[in-house]
Coordinates of C-alpha atoms and ligand atoms in Angstrom, one line a residue:
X1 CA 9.1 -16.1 8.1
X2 CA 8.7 -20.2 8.4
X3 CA 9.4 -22.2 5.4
X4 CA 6.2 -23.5 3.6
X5 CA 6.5 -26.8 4.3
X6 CA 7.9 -26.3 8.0
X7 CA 4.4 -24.2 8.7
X8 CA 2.4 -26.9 7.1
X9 CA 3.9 -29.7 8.7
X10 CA 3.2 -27.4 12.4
X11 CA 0.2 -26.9 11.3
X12 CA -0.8 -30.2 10.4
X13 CA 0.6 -31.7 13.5
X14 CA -1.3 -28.6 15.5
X15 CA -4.9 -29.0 13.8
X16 CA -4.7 -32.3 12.9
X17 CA -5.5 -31.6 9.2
X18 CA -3.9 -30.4 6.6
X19 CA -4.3 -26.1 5.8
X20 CA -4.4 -24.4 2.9
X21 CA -2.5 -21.7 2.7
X22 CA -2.7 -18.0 0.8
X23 CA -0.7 -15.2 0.4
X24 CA -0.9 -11.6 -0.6
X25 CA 2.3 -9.4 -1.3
X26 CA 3.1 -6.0 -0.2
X27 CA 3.9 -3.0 -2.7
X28 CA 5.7 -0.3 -3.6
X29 CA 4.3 2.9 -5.6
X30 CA 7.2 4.0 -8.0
X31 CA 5.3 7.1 -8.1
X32 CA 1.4 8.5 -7.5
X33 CA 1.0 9.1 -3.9
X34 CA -2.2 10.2 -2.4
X35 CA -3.8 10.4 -6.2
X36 CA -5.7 7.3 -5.5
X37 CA -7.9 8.4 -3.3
X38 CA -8.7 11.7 -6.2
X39 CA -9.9 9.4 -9.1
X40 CA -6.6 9.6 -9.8
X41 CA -3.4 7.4 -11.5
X42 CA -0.8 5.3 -9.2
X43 CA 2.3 3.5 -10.1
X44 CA 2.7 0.4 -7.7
X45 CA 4.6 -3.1 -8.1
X46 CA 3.7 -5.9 -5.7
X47 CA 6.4 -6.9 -4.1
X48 CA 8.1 -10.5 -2.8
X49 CA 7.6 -9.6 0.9
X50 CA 4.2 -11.1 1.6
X51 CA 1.7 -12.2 4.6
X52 CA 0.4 -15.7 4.7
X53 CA -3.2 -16.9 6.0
X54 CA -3.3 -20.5 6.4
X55 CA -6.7 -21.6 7.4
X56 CA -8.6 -25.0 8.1
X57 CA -12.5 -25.2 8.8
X58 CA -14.3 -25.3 12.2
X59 CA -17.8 -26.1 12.6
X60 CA -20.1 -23.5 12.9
X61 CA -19.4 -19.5 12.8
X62 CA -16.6 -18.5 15.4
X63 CA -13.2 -17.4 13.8
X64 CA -10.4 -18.3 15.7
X65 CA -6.8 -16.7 15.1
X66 CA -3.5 -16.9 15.5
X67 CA -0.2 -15.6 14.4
X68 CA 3.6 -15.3 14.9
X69 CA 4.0 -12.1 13.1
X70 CA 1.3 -10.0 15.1
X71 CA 1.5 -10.5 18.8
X72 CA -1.6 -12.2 20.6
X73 CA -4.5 -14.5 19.7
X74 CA -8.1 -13.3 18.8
X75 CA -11.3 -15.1 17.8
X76 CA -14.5 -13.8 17.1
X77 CA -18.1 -15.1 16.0
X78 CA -19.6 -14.2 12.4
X79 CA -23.0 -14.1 13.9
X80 CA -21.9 -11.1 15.9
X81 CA -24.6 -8.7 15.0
X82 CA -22.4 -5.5 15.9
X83 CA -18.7 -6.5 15.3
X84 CA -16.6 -3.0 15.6
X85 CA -13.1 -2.7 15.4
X86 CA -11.3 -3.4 19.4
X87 CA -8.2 -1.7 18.4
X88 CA -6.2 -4.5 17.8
X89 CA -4.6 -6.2 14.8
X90 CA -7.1 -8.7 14.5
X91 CA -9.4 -6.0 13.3
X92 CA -8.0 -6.2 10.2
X93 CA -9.6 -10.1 9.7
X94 CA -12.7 -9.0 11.6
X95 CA -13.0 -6.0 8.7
X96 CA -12.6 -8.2 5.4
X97 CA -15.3 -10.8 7.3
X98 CA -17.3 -8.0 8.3
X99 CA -17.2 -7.2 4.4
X100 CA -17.4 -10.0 2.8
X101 CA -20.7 -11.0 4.4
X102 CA -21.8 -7.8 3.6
X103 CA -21.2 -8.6 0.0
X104 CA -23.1 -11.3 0.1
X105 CA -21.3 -14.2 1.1
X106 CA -22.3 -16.5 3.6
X107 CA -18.6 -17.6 5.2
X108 CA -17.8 -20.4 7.8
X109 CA -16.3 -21.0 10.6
X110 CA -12.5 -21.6 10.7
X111 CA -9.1 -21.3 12.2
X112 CA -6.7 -18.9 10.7
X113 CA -2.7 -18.8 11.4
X114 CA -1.1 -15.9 10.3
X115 CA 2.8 -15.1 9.2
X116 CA 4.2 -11.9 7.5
X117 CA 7.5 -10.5 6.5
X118 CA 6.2 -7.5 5.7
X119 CA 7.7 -4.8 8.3
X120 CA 4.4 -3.2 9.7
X121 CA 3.7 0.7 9.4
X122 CA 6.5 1.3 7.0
X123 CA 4.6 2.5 4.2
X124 CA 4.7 -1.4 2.1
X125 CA 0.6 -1.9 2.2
X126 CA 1.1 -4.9 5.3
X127 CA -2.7 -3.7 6.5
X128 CA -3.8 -4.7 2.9
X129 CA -1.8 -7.8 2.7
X130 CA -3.5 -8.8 5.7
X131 CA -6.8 -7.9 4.4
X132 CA -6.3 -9.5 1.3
X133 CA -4.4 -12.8 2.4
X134 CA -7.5 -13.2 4.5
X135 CA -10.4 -12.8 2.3
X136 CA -8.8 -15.5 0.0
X137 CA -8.6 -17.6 2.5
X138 CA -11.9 -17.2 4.3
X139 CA -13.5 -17.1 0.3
X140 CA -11.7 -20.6 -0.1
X141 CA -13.2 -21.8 3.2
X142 CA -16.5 -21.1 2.0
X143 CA -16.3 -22.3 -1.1
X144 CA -17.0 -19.1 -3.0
X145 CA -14.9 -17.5 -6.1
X146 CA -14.1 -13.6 -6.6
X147 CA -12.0 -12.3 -9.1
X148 CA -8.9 -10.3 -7.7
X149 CA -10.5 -7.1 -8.7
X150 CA -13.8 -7.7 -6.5
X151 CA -11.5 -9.1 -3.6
X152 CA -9.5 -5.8 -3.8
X153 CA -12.8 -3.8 -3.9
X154 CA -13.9 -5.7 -1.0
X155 CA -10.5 -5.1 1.2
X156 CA -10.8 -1.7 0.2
X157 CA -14.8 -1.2 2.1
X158 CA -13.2 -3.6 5.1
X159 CA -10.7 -0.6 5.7
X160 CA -12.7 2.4 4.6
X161 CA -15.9 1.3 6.2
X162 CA -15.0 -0.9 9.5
X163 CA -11.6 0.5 10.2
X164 CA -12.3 4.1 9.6
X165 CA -9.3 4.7 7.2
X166 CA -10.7 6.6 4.2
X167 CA -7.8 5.3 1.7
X168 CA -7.6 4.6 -1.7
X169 CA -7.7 1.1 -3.6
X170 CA -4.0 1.1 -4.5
X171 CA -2.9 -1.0 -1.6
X172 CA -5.6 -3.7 -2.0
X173 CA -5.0 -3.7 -6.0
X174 CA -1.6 -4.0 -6.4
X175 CA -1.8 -7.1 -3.5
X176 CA -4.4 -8.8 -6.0
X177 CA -3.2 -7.8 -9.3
X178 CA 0.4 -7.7 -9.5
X179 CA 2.4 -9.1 -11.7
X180 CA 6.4 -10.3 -11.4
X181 CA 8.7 -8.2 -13.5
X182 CA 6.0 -5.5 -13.8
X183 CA 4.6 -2.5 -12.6
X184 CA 1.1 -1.5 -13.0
X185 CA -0.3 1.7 -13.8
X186 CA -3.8 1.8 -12.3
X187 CA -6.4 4.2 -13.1
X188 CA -8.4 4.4 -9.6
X189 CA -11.6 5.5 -11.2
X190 CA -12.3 2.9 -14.0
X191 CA -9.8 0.6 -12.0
X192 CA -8.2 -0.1 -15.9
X193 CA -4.8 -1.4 -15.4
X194 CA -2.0 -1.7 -17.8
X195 CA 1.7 -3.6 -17.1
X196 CA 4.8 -2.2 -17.5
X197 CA 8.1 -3.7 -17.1
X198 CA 10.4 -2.8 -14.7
X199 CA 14.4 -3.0 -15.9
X200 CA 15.7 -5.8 -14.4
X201 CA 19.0 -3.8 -13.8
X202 CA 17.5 -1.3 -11.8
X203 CA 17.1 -2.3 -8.1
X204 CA 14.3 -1.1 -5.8
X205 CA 15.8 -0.6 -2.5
X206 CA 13.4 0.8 0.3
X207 CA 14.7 2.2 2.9
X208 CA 13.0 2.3 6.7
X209 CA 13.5 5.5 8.3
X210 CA 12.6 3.0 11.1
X211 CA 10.0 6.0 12.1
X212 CA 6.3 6.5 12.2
X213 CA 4.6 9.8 13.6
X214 CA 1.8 9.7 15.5
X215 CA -0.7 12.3 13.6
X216 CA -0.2 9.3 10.5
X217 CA -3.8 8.3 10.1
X218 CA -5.2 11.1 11.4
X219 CA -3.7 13.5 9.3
X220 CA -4.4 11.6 6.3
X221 CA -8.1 11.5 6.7
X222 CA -7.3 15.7 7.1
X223 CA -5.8 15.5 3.7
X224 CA -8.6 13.6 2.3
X225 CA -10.9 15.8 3.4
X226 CA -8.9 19.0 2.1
X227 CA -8.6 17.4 -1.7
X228 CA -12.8 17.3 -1.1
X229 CA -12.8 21.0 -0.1
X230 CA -10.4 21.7 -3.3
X231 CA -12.9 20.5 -5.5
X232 CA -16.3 21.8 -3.7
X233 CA -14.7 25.3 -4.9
X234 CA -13.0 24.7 -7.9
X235 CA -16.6 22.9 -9.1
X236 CA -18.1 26.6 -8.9
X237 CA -15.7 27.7 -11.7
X238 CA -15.2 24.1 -13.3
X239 CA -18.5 22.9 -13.7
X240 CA -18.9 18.9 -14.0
X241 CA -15.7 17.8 -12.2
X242 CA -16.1 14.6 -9.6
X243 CA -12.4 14.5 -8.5
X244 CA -9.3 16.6 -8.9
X245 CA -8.4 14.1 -11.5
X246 CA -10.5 16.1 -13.5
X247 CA -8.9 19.2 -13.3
X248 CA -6.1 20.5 -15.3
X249 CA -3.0 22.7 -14.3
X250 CA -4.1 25.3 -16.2
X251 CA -7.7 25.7 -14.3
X252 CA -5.7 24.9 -11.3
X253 CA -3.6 28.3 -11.8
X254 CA -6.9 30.4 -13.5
X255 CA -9.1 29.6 -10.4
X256 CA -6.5 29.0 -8.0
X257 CA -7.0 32.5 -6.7
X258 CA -10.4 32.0 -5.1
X259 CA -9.0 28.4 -2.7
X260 CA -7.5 28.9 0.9
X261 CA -3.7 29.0 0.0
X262 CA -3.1 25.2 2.3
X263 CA -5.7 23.9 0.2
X264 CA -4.9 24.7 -2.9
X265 CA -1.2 23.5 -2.2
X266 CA -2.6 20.5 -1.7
X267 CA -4.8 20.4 -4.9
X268 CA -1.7 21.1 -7.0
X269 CA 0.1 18.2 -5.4
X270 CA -2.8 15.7 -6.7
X271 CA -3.1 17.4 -10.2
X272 CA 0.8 17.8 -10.6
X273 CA 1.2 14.1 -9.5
X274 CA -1.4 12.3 -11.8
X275 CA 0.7 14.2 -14.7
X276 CA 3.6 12.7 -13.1
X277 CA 2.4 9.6 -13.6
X278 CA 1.7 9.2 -16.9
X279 CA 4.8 10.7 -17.9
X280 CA 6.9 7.9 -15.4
X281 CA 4.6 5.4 -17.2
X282 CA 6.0 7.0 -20.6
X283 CA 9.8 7.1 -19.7
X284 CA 9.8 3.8 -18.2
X285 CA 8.2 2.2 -21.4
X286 CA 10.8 3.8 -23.4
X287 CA 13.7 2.9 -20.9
X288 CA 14.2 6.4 -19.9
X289 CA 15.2 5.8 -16.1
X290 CA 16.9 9.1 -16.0
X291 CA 13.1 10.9 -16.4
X292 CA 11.7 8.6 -13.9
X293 CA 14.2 9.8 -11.6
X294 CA 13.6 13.2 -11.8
X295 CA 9.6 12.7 -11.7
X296 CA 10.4 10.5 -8.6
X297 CA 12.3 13.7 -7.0
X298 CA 9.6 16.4 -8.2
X299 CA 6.6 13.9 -6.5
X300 CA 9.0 13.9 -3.1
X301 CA 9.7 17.7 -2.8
X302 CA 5.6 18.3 -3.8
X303 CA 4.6 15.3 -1.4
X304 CA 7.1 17.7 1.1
X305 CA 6.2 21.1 0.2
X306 CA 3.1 21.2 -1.0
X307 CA 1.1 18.0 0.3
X308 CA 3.1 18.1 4.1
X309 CA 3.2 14.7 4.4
X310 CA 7.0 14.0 5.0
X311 CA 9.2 14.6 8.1
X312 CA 12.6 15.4 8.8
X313 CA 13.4 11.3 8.6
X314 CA 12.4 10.9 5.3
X315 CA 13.5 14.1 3.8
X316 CA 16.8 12.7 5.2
X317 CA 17.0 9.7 3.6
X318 CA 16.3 10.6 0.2
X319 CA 19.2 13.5 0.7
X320 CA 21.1 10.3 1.6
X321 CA 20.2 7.8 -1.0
X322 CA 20.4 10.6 -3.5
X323 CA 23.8 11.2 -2.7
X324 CA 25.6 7.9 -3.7
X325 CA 26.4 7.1 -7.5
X326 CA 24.2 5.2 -9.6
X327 CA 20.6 6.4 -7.8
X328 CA 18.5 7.3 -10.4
X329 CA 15.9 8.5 -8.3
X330 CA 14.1 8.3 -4.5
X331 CA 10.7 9.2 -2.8
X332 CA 9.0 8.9 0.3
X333 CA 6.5 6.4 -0.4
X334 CA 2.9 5.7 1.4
X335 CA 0.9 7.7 3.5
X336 CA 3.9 10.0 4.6
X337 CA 5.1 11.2 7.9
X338 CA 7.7 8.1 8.2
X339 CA 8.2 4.8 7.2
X340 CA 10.1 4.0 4.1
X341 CA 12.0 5.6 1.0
X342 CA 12.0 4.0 -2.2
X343 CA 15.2 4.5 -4.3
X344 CA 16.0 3.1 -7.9
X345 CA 19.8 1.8 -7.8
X346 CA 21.5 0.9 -10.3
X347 CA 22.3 -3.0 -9.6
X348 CA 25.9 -2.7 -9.8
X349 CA 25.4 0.0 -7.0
X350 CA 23.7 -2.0 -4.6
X351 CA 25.7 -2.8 -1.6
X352 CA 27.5 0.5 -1.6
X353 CA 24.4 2.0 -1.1
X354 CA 23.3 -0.4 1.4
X355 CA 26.4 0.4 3.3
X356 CA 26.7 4.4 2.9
X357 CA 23.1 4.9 3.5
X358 CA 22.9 3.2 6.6
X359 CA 25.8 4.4 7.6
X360 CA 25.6 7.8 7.1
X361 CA 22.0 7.6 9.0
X362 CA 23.0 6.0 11.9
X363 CA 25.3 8.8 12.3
X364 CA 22.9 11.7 11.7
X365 CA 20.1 10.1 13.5
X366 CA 21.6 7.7 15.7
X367 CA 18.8 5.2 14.1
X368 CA 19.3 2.0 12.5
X369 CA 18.1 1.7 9.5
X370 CA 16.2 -1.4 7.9
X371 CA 16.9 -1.7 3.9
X372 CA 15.0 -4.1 1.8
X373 CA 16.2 -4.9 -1.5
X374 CA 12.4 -5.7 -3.1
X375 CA 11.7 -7.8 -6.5
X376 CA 8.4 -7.6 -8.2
X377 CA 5.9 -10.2 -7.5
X378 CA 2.4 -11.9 -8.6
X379 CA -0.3 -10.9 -6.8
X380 CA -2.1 -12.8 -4.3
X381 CA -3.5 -16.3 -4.8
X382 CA -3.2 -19.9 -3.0
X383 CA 0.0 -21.2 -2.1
X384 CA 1.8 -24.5 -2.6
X385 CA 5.4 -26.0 -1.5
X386 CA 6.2 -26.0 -5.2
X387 CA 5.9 -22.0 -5.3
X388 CA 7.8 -21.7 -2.1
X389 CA 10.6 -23.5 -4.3
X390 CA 10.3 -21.7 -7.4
X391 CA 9.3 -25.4 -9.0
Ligands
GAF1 C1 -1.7 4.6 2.0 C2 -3.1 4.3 1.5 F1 -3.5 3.1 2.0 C3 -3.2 4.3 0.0 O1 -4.5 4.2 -0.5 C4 -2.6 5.6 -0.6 O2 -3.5 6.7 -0.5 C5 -1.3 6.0 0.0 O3 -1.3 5.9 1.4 C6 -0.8 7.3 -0.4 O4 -0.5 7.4 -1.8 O5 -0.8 3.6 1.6

């Protein structure tokens, strides 16, 4: 990614005025995967690896967009009375437009350059990134405030609505509401949030199987749709439940009986995984990294077992990570069927496991690895050359 001030200048020189420029981090989900989407509790931290939308107004109502990190240009007009997703990555700005305006706000015309160091389709929210980056940008352009909650909201109906992709708010909420040092334990029904600090000794190193499988998206709509099933039957026996956040283990296993066997695996992932989160919110406010680690492994072989959203890649590279001293825990993280692993090292273990993990993969895969070592970061908001130098 360019330095700050080197894009500006470009830019500048490029446009012939000054941008302004936003960014929105990616995440990682210590724990609570595919409870979002349930009503249910996630675990994220947004993390230093960000997108950036700089953005400069044009007269009248065509968008016009360019990157480095994504591969070709794309423009398109806000007075298109159809717009519909082409397929392409641009789709992603033409969805948080599409739903802005649909929210109500009247946006303008504008050229948009976009840069991200966030690895695409490895499980660290770049789609949301995107979505959000861009929304504060194209809200700035207009001249129109939203708190980070509504933006997230918004990002969230851009992906759900014009991309297709029934997903949860996690992604877009942790890109507007993170905060550095912290992780944030997010209730996706009342979208109440509470901080809690991450150790600063323990790194979070994720770990890119460097694969993605095709069935990805579609399979995760499937699930989706199963967790819907789940709870269409269980609400004969449970009356007054919305979600399977509102069902227990214990109705779980006195009703389980009557659910086809797949889906009620996968309702005992979502209820076993919301429990896990509130007790990896517990250790981690007491210290207790040792309990997080073990939660971390329980939500990995349930996310395996019983949700069947890993693959032989990732169930690899937690056997890996797992396997050197001073991991206190690792998960696949994300939708599932490949991208990354997240694994708590200690700090003083860091570049041993760098080194053995990658090693060791390369030679049961014959893949190379990425590994990111990720800090926690502030959510999404304008950018200066003062940030970009920690002044
Ligand atoms: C993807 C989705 F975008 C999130 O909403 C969440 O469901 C996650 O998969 C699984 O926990 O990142």
């Amino acid at each position: 990614m360019v330095e700050l001030a080197d894009l500006l200048n470009a830019l500048q020189q490029a446009w012939g005025s000054a941008p302004d420029v936003f960014q929105a981090p990616g995440r990682v989900n210590l724990i609570g995967e595919h409870t979002d989407y349930n009503d249910g509790f996630v675990l994220p931290a947004a993390i230093q690896l960000q997108t950036r939308v700089a953005i400069t107004p044009v007269p009248g109502r065509q968008v016009f967009i360019e990157s480095t990190a994504y591969s070709d240009n794309a423009e398109f007009s806000l007075d298109d009375p159809q717009p519909v997703p082409r397929k392409h990555w641009s789709d992603y700005v033409r969805a948080t437009a599409w739903s802005l305006e649909h929210q109500g706000v009247r946006l303008k015309g504008a050229r948009l350059f976009i840069d991200s160091n966030i690895p695409p389709g490895a499980g660290l929210s770049s789609s949301a990134a995107l979505e959000v980056a861009t929304a504060q940008a194209l809200l700035s352009n207009a001249g129109v405030t939203l708190a980070p909650t509504e933006i997230a909201k918004v990002c969230h109906r851009a992906e759900n609505e014009f991309i297709g992709i029934r997903s949860g708010i996690m992604d877009q909420f942790a890109s507007c509401n993170g905060r550095r040092g912290h992780a944030l334990l997010l209730d996706c029904r009342s979208l109440e949030v509470s901080y809690v600090a991450v150790p600063r000794d323990i790194h979070l190193m994720v770990c890119n199987t460097m694969v993605r499988h095709e069935l990805a998206s579609g399979e995760y709509n499937t699930r989706r749709q199963e967790c819907e099933e789940g709870v269409a039957v269980l609400s004969r026996f449970v009356p007054g439940i919305r979600a399977l956040r509102d069902v227990t283990p214990e109705q779980l296993a006195r009703f389980g009986a009557e659910i086809d066997p797949v889906i009620h695996r996968r309702c005992r992932h979502v209820i076993d995984e919301n429990r896990r989160v509130l007790l990896a919110k517990q250790a981690l406010d007491s210290g207790d990294i040792g309990t997080l680690g073990t939660l971390m492994q329980e939500s990995h072989q349930s996310l395996r077992l019983d949700y069947e959203v890993s693959c032989p890649e990732l169930d690899l590279m937690c056997e890996l990570a797992l396997g050197v001293k001073g991991v206190h825990g690792a998960r696949m993280m994300g939708g599932g069927f490949g991208g990354c692993v997240l694994a708590l090292v200690e700090s003083s273990a860091s570049e041993a496991f760098r080194e053995t993990v990658a090693d060791q993969y390369r030679h049961r895969t014959g893949i190379d690895c990425e590994i990111y070592e990720c800090s926690t970061a502030d959510g999404a908001g304008r950018l200066s050359v003062g940030d970009q130098l920690g002044v």
